[in-house]
Amino acid sequence: MPMHVAVAVSGRGSNLDALLRALGPGALARVVLVLSNRPDAPALERAAARGIPAVTLREPSESREWLEALERHAVDLVVLAGYLKLVPAEVVARYRGRILNVHPALLPAFGGQGMYGRRVHEAVLASGARESGATVHLVDEVYDRGAILGQGRVPVLPGDDPDTLAARVLELEHRLLPAAVLAAAAAGHPVPIPEPVESHP
Ligand code: GRF
């Protein structure tokens, strides 16, 4: 029986898409549920196009709807893929060690509350860092703090702006997140990603 994965989203859903592409028929993991805190998230259309049940959380800061949906779909692993709100503490407690997040920088740098989307890449560029990357980590009660399971690195290039850097990092996220989910499915629970995920030249 494949590992049952729920993916939580807030927006576009390109990481959801990358995960769905990586989890073909016979894969060790299957996306059985998409959760969104926004009814207009384009990611919901991607879920609908694939016939995946989706739930828009009316009160995303409360655990009741989360836990009902996760239990109804017998979810083993929760993946935050561009989900921008804090997961309720009761959900973290119930699924401790079984919630992953992908963050578009090399944590612990450039993380924490308010550090999402374009702001992350602006901060990286403002710092003068020569490289950035993506991080997959376990989720606990504090934004971007849980144990790191894997990172990939990309260079910051002369002339980069937040959009060009974001695109380079996103391409890496699209490989790092599926690698983390497949490693978790093979082990039965999240584990450090065994193979390094490199940037494409
Ligand atoms: C990604 O960069 C993710 O790391 C960040 O928000 C972006 C979401 O992109 N937290 P998408 O919705 O998966 O396309």
mmCIF file of C-alpha atoms and ligand atoms in Angstrom:
data_model
loop_
_atom_site.group_PDB
_atom_site.id
_atom_site.type_symbol
_atom_site.label_atom_id
_atom_site.label_comp_id
_atom_site.label_asym_id
_atom_site.label_seq_id
_atom_site.Cartn_x
_atom_site.Cartn_y
_atom_site.Cartn_z
ATOM 1 C CA MET A 1 0.000 0.000 0.000
ATOM 2 C CA PRO A 2 1.525 3.364 -0.992
ATOM 3 C CA MET A 3 2.210 6.006 1.642
ATOM 4 C CA HIS A 4 -0.761 8.392 1.740
ATOM 5 C CA VAL A 5 0.398 11.973 1.264
ATOM 6 C CA ALA A 6 -1.540 15.187 1.855
ATOM 7 C CA VAL A 7 -0.150 18.331 0.226
ATOM 8 C CA ALA A 8 -0.965 21.737 1.725
ATOM 9 C CA VAL A 9 -0.809 24.734 -0.607
ATOM 10 C CA SER A 10 -1.550 28.450 -0.653
ATOM 11 C CA GLY A 11 -0.932 29.461 -4.243
ATOM 12 C CA ARG A 12 0.374 28.388 -7.615
ATOM 13 C CA GLY A 13 1.151 24.745 -6.867
ATOM 14 C CA SER A 14 4.180 24.099 -9.052
ATOM 15 C CA ASN A 15 5.732 21.989 -6.266
ATOM 16 C CA LEU A 16 2.489 20.008 -6.056
ATOM 17 C CA ASP A 17 2.740 19.458 -9.793
ATOM 18 C CA ALA A 18 6.369 18.330 -9.567
ATOM 19 C CA LEU A 19 5.416 15.874 -6.851
ATOM 20 C CA LEU A 20 2.516 14.492 -8.858
ATOM 21 C CA ARG A 21 4.772 14.019 -11.879
ATOM 22 C CA ALA A 22 7.339 12.166 -9.756
ATOM 23 C CA LEU A 23 4.730 9.876 -8.174
ATOM 24 C CA GLY A 24 3.536 7.916 -11.169
ATOM 25 C CA PRO A 25 1.564 4.675 -11.128
ATOM 26 C CA GLY A 26 3.180 2.124 -8.827
ATOM 27 C CA ALA A 27 5.065 4.775 -6.834
ATOM 28 C CA LEU A 28 5.633 4.166 -3.131
ATOM 29 C CA ALA A 29 3.657 7.305 -2.287
ATOM 30 C CA ARG A 30 0.364 8.731 -3.515
ATOM 31 C CA VAL A 31 -1.125 12.195 -3.081
ATOM 32 C CA VAL A 32 -4.573 11.467 -1.658
ATOM 33 C CA LEU A 33 -5.539 14.965 -0.499
ATOM 34 C CA VAL A 34 -4.784 18.611 -1.201
ATOM 35 C CA LEU A 35 -5.431 21.176 1.526
ATOM 36 C CA SER A 36 -5.536 24.902 0.869
ATOM 37 C CA ASN A 37 -6.081 27.914 3.093
ATOM 38 C CA ARG A 38 -7.286 29.862 0.049
ATOM 39 C CA PRO A 39 -10.280 28.921 -2.085
ATOM 40 C CA ASP A 40 -8.746 30.660 -5.114
ATOM 41 C CA ALA A 41 -5.340 28.939 -5.002
ATOM 42 C CA PRO A 42 -4.464 27.858 -8.573
ATOM 43 C CA ALA A 43 -3.019 24.686 -7.019
ATOM 44 C CA LEU A 44 -6.614 23.565 -6.401
ATOM 45 C CA GLU A 45 -7.202 23.453 -10.158
ATOM 46 C CA ARG A 46 -4.185 21.197 -10.540
ATOM 47 C CA ALA A 47 -5.647 18.860 -7.919
ATOM 48 C CA ALA A 48 -9.070 18.880 -9.564
ATOM 49 C CA ALA A 49 -7.560 18.150 -12.985
ATOM 50 C CA ARG A 50 -6.070 14.993 -11.524
ATOM 51 C CA GLY A 51 -9.166 13.996 -9.590
ATOM 52 C CA ILE A 52 -7.487 14.458 -6.219
ATOM 53 C CA PRO A 53 -9.835 15.378 -3.364
ATOM 54 C CA ALA A 54 -9.240 18.937 -2.171
ATOM 55 C CA VAL A 55 -10.331 20.731 0.966
ATOM 56 C CA THR A 56 -10.305 24.488 1.463
ATOM 57 C CA LEU A 57 -9.765 25.137 5.157
ATOM 58 C CA ARG A 58 -12.213 27.748 6.436
ATOM 59 C CA GLU A 59 -10.255 28.193 9.683
ATOM 60 C CA PRO A 60 -6.707 27.110 8.846
ATOM 61 C CA SER A 61 -5.392 28.117 12.270
ATOM 62 C CA GLU A 62 -7.726 25.644 13.964
ATOM 63 C CA SER A 63 -6.939 21.962 14.040
ATOM 64 C CA ARG A 64 -10.428 20.508 13.644
ATOM 65 C CA GLU A 65 -10.764 20.706 9.853
ATOM 66 C CA TRP A 66 -7.159 19.616 9.372
ATOM 67 C CA LEU A 67 -7.476 16.554 11.560
ATOM 68 C CA GLU A 68 -10.837 15.552 10.112
ATOM 69 C CA ALA A 69 -9.498 15.678 6.561
ATOM 70 C CA LEU A 70 -6.195 13.963 7.390
ATOM 71 C CA GLU A 71 -7.955 11.173 9.252
ATOM 72 C CA ARG A 72 -10.649 10.728 6.619
ATOM 73 C CA HIS A 73 -7.974 10.103 3.993
ATOM 74 C CA ALA A 74 -5.742 7.992 6.275
ATOM 75 C CA VAL A 75 -2.846 10.381 5.657
ATOM 76 C CA ASP A 76 0.640 9.174 6.651
ATOM 77 C CA LEU A 77 2.664 12.200 5.563
ATOM 78 C CA VAL A 78 1.825 15.900 5.232
ATOM 79 C CA VAL A 79 3.812 18.003 2.762
ATOM 80 C CA LEU A 80 3.724 21.796 2.881
ATOM 81 C CA ALA A 81 4.350 22.920 -0.700
ATOM 82 C CA GLY A 82 4.090 26.686 -0.776
ATOM 83 C CA TYR A 83 1.783 26.669 2.266
ATOM 84 C CA LEU A 84 2.237 30.042 3.914
ATOM 85 C CA LYS A 85 0.483 29.739 7.258
ATOM 86 C CA LEU A 86 1.471 28.100 10.500
ATOM 87 C CA VAL A 87 0.176 24.544 10.942
ATOM 88 C CA PRO A 88 -1.934 24.359 14.133
ATOM 89 C CA ALA A 89 -0.001 23.003 17.109
ATOM 90 C CA GLU A 90 -2.464 20.130 17.613
ATOM 91 C CA VAL A 91 -1.828 18.977 14.048
ATOM 92 C CA VAL A 92 1.949 19.213 14.529
ATOM 93 C CA ALA A 93 1.634 17.202 17.744
ATOM 94 C CA ARG A 94 -0.547 14.516 16.172
ATOM 95 C CA TYR A 95 1.682 14.184 13.069
ATOM 96 C CA ARG A 96 5.034 14.977 14.698
ATOM 97 C CA GLY A 97 7.916 13.891 12.510
ATOM 98 C CA ARG A 98 5.529 13.335 9.607
ATOM 99 C CA ILE A 99 5.159 16.892 8.257
ATOM 100 C CA LEU A 100 7.623 18.241 5.675
ATOM 101 C CA ASN A 101 8.124 21.735 4.314
ATOM 102 C CA VAL A 102 10.110 23.016 1.362
ATOM 103 C CA HIS A 103 11.709 26.427 1.840
ATOM 104 C CA PRO A 104 13.360 28.420 -0.966
ATOM 105 C CA ALA A 105 16.673 29.182 0.783
ATOM 106 C CA LEU A 106 19.439 27.515 2.755
ATOM 107 C CA LEU A 107 17.945 27.325 6.252
ATOM 108 C CA PRO A 108 18.631 28.294 8.975
ATOM 109 C CA ALA A 109 19.475 31.444 7.019
ATOM 110 C CA PHE A 110 16.639 33.425 5.433
ATOM 111 C CA GLY A 111 13.815 31.672 7.238
ATOM 112 C CA GLY A 112 11.238 32.419 9.900
ATOM 113 C CA GLN A 113 7.952 34.279 10.069
ATOM 114 C CA GLY A 114 7.353 36.580 7.121
ATOM 115 C CA MET A 115 10.217 35.057 5.126
ATOM 116 C CA TYR A 116 8.404 33.622 2.138
ATOM 117 C CA GLY A 117 8.168 34.081 -1.590
ATOM 118 C CA ARG A 118 9.955 37.012 -3.158
ATOM 119 C CA ARG A 119 11.067 38.398 0.226
ATOM 120 C CA VAL A 120 13.401 35.449 0.690
ATOM 121 C CA HIS A 121 15.207 36.068 -2.575
ATOM 122 C CA GLU A 122 15.357 39.830 -1.961
ATOM 123 C CA ALA A 123 17.013 39.161 1.398
ATOM 124 C CA VAL A 124 19.511 36.721 -0.115
ATOM 125 C CA LEU A 125 20.481 39.263 -2.785
ATOM 126 C CA ALA A 126 20.706 42.096 -0.247
ATOM 127 C CA SER A 127 23.035 40.002 1.910
ATOM 128 C CA GLY A 128 25.545 39.571 -0.890
ATOM 129 C CA ALA A 129 25.482 35.762 -0.478
ATOM 130 C CA ARG A 130 27.196 33.915 -3.319
ATOM 131 C CA GLU A 131 24.826 30.961 -3.189
ATOM 132 C CA SER A 132 21.292 30.090 -2.246
ATOM 133 C CA GLY A 133 19.256 26.927 -2.488
ATOM 134 C CA ALA A 134 16.307 25.012 -1.154
ATOM 135 C CA THR A 135 15.707 23.138 2.085
ATOM 136 C CA VAL A 136 13.340 20.332 2.991
ATOM 137 C CA HIS A 137 12.802 20.070 6.733
ATOM 138 C CA LEU A 138 10.466 18.633 9.326
ATOM 139 C CA VAL A 139 7.801 20.996 10.588
ATOM 140 C CA ASP A 140 7.429 21.856 14.248
ATOM 141 C CA GLU A 141 5.616 24.655 16.050
ATOM 142 C CA VAL A 142 7.928 27.416 14.805
ATOM 143 C CA TYR A 143 8.266 28.594 11.188
ATOM 144 C CA ASP A 144 11.201 26.986 9.352
ATOM 145 C CA ARG A 145 12.880 25.597 12.494
ATOM 146 C CA GLY A 146 12.490 21.796 12.326
ATOM 147 C CA ALA A 147 15.236 19.282 11.533
ATOM 148 C CA ILE A 148 16.710 19.625 8.052
ATOM 149 C CA LEU A 149 16.338 16.530 5.844
ATOM 150 C CA GLY A 150 18.087 17.805 2.746
ATOM 151 C CA GLN A 151 19.323 20.860 0.890
ATOM 152 C CA GLY A 152 20.338 21.711 -2.633
ATOM 153 C CA ARG A 153 22.479 24.666 -3.619
ATOM 154 C CA VAL A 154 22.403 27.073 -6.540
ATOM 155 C CA PRO A 155 24.775 29.921 -7.333
ATOM 156 C CA VAL A 156 23.723 33.534 -7.042
ATOM 157 C CA LEU A 157 24.830 34.984 -10.367
ATOM 158 C CA PRO A 158 25.911 38.512 -11.231
ATOM 159 C CA GLY A 159 22.882 40.412 -12.487
ATOM 160 C CA ASP A 160 20.378 38.225 -10.617
ATOM 161 C CA ASP A 161 17.161 39.846 -9.497
ATOM 162 C CA PRO A 162 14.600 38.213 -7.165
ATOM 163 C CA ASP A 163 12.780 36.670 -10.133
ATOM 164 C CA THR A 164 15.794 35.049 -11.794
ATOM 165 C CA LEU A 165 17.044 33.724 -8.471
ATOM 166 C CA ALA A 166 13.558 32.456 -7.556
ATOM 167 C CA ALA A 167 13.314 30.571 -10.846
ATOM 168 C CA ARG A 168 16.691 28.886 -10.300
ATOM 169 C CA VAL A 169 15.739 27.890 -6.753
ATOM 170 C CA LEU A 170 12.271 26.705 -7.788
ATOM 171 C CA GLU A 171 13.700 24.304 -10.355
ATOM 172 C CA LEU A 172 15.749 22.791 -7.537
ATOM 173 C CA GLU A 173 12.728 22.596 -5.208
ATOM 174 C CA HIS A 174 10.930 20.618 -7.897
ATOM 175 C CA ARG A 175 13.559 17.880 -7.594
ATOM 176 C CA LEU A 176 14.351 18.141 -3.881
ATOM 177 C CA LEU A 177 10.783 17.798 -2.622
ATOM 178 C CA PRO A 178 9.941 14.634 -4.617
ATOM 179 C CA ALA A 179 13.287 13.137 -3.525
ATOM 180 C CA ALA A 180 12.340 13.756 0.111
ATOM 181 C CA VAL A 181 8.870 12.256 -0.302
ATOM 182 C CA LEU A 182 10.176 9.178 -2.113
ATOM 183 C CA ALA A 183 12.845 8.671 0.566
ATOM 184 C CA ALA A 184 10.155 8.938 3.247
ATOM 185 C CA ALA A 185 7.951 6.463 1.416
ATOM 186 C CA ALA A 186 10.814 3.980 1.060
ATOM 187 C CA ALA A 187 11.698 4.237 4.756
ATOM 188 C CA GLY A 188 8.118 4.454 6.050
ATOM 189 C CA HIS A 189 8.781 7.851 7.633
ATOM 190 C CA PRO A 190 10.749 11.025 6.768
ATOM 191 C CA VAL A 191 14.512 10.489 6.643
ATOM 192 C CA PRO A 192 17.479 12.541 5.478
ATOM 193 C CA ILE A 193 17.520 12.636 1.681
ATOM 194 C CA PRO A 194 20.120 10.033 0.677
ATOM 195 C CA GLU A 195 21.361 11.520 -2.620
ATOM 196 C CA PRO A 196 22.533 15.107 -3.012
ATOM 197 C CA VAL A 197 20.296 17.147 -5.318
ATOM 198 C CA GLU A 198 22.493 19.408 -7.433
ATOM 199 C CA SER A 199 21.672 22.464 -9.460
ATOM 200 C CA HIS A 200 21.696 22.007 -13.212
ATOM 201 C CA PRO A 201 24.620 23.778 -14.865
HETATM 202 C C1 GRF B 1 8.075 27.896 -3.375
HETATM 203 O O1 GRF B 1 9.232 28.648 -3.634
HETATM 204 C C2 GRF B 1 8.061 27.401 -1.964
HETATM 205 O O2 GRF B 1 9.291 27.005 -1.476
HETATM 206 C C3 GRF B 1 7.652 28.657 -1.268
HETATM 207 O O3 GRF B 1 6.645 29.208 -2.080
HETATM 208 C C4 GRF B 1 6.844 28.778 -3.419
HETATM 209 C C5 GRF B 1 5.604 28.049 -3.812
HETATM 210 O O4 GRF B 1 5.561 27.737 -5.147
HETATM 211 N N1 GRF B 1 7.367 28.482 0.083
HETATM 212 P P1 GRF B 1 4.449 26.761 -5.709
HETATM 213 O O5 GRF B 1 3.112 27.190 -5.145
HETATM 214 O O6 GRF B 1 4.789 25.360 -5.309
HETATM 215 O O7 GRF B 1 4.503 26.955 -7.188
#
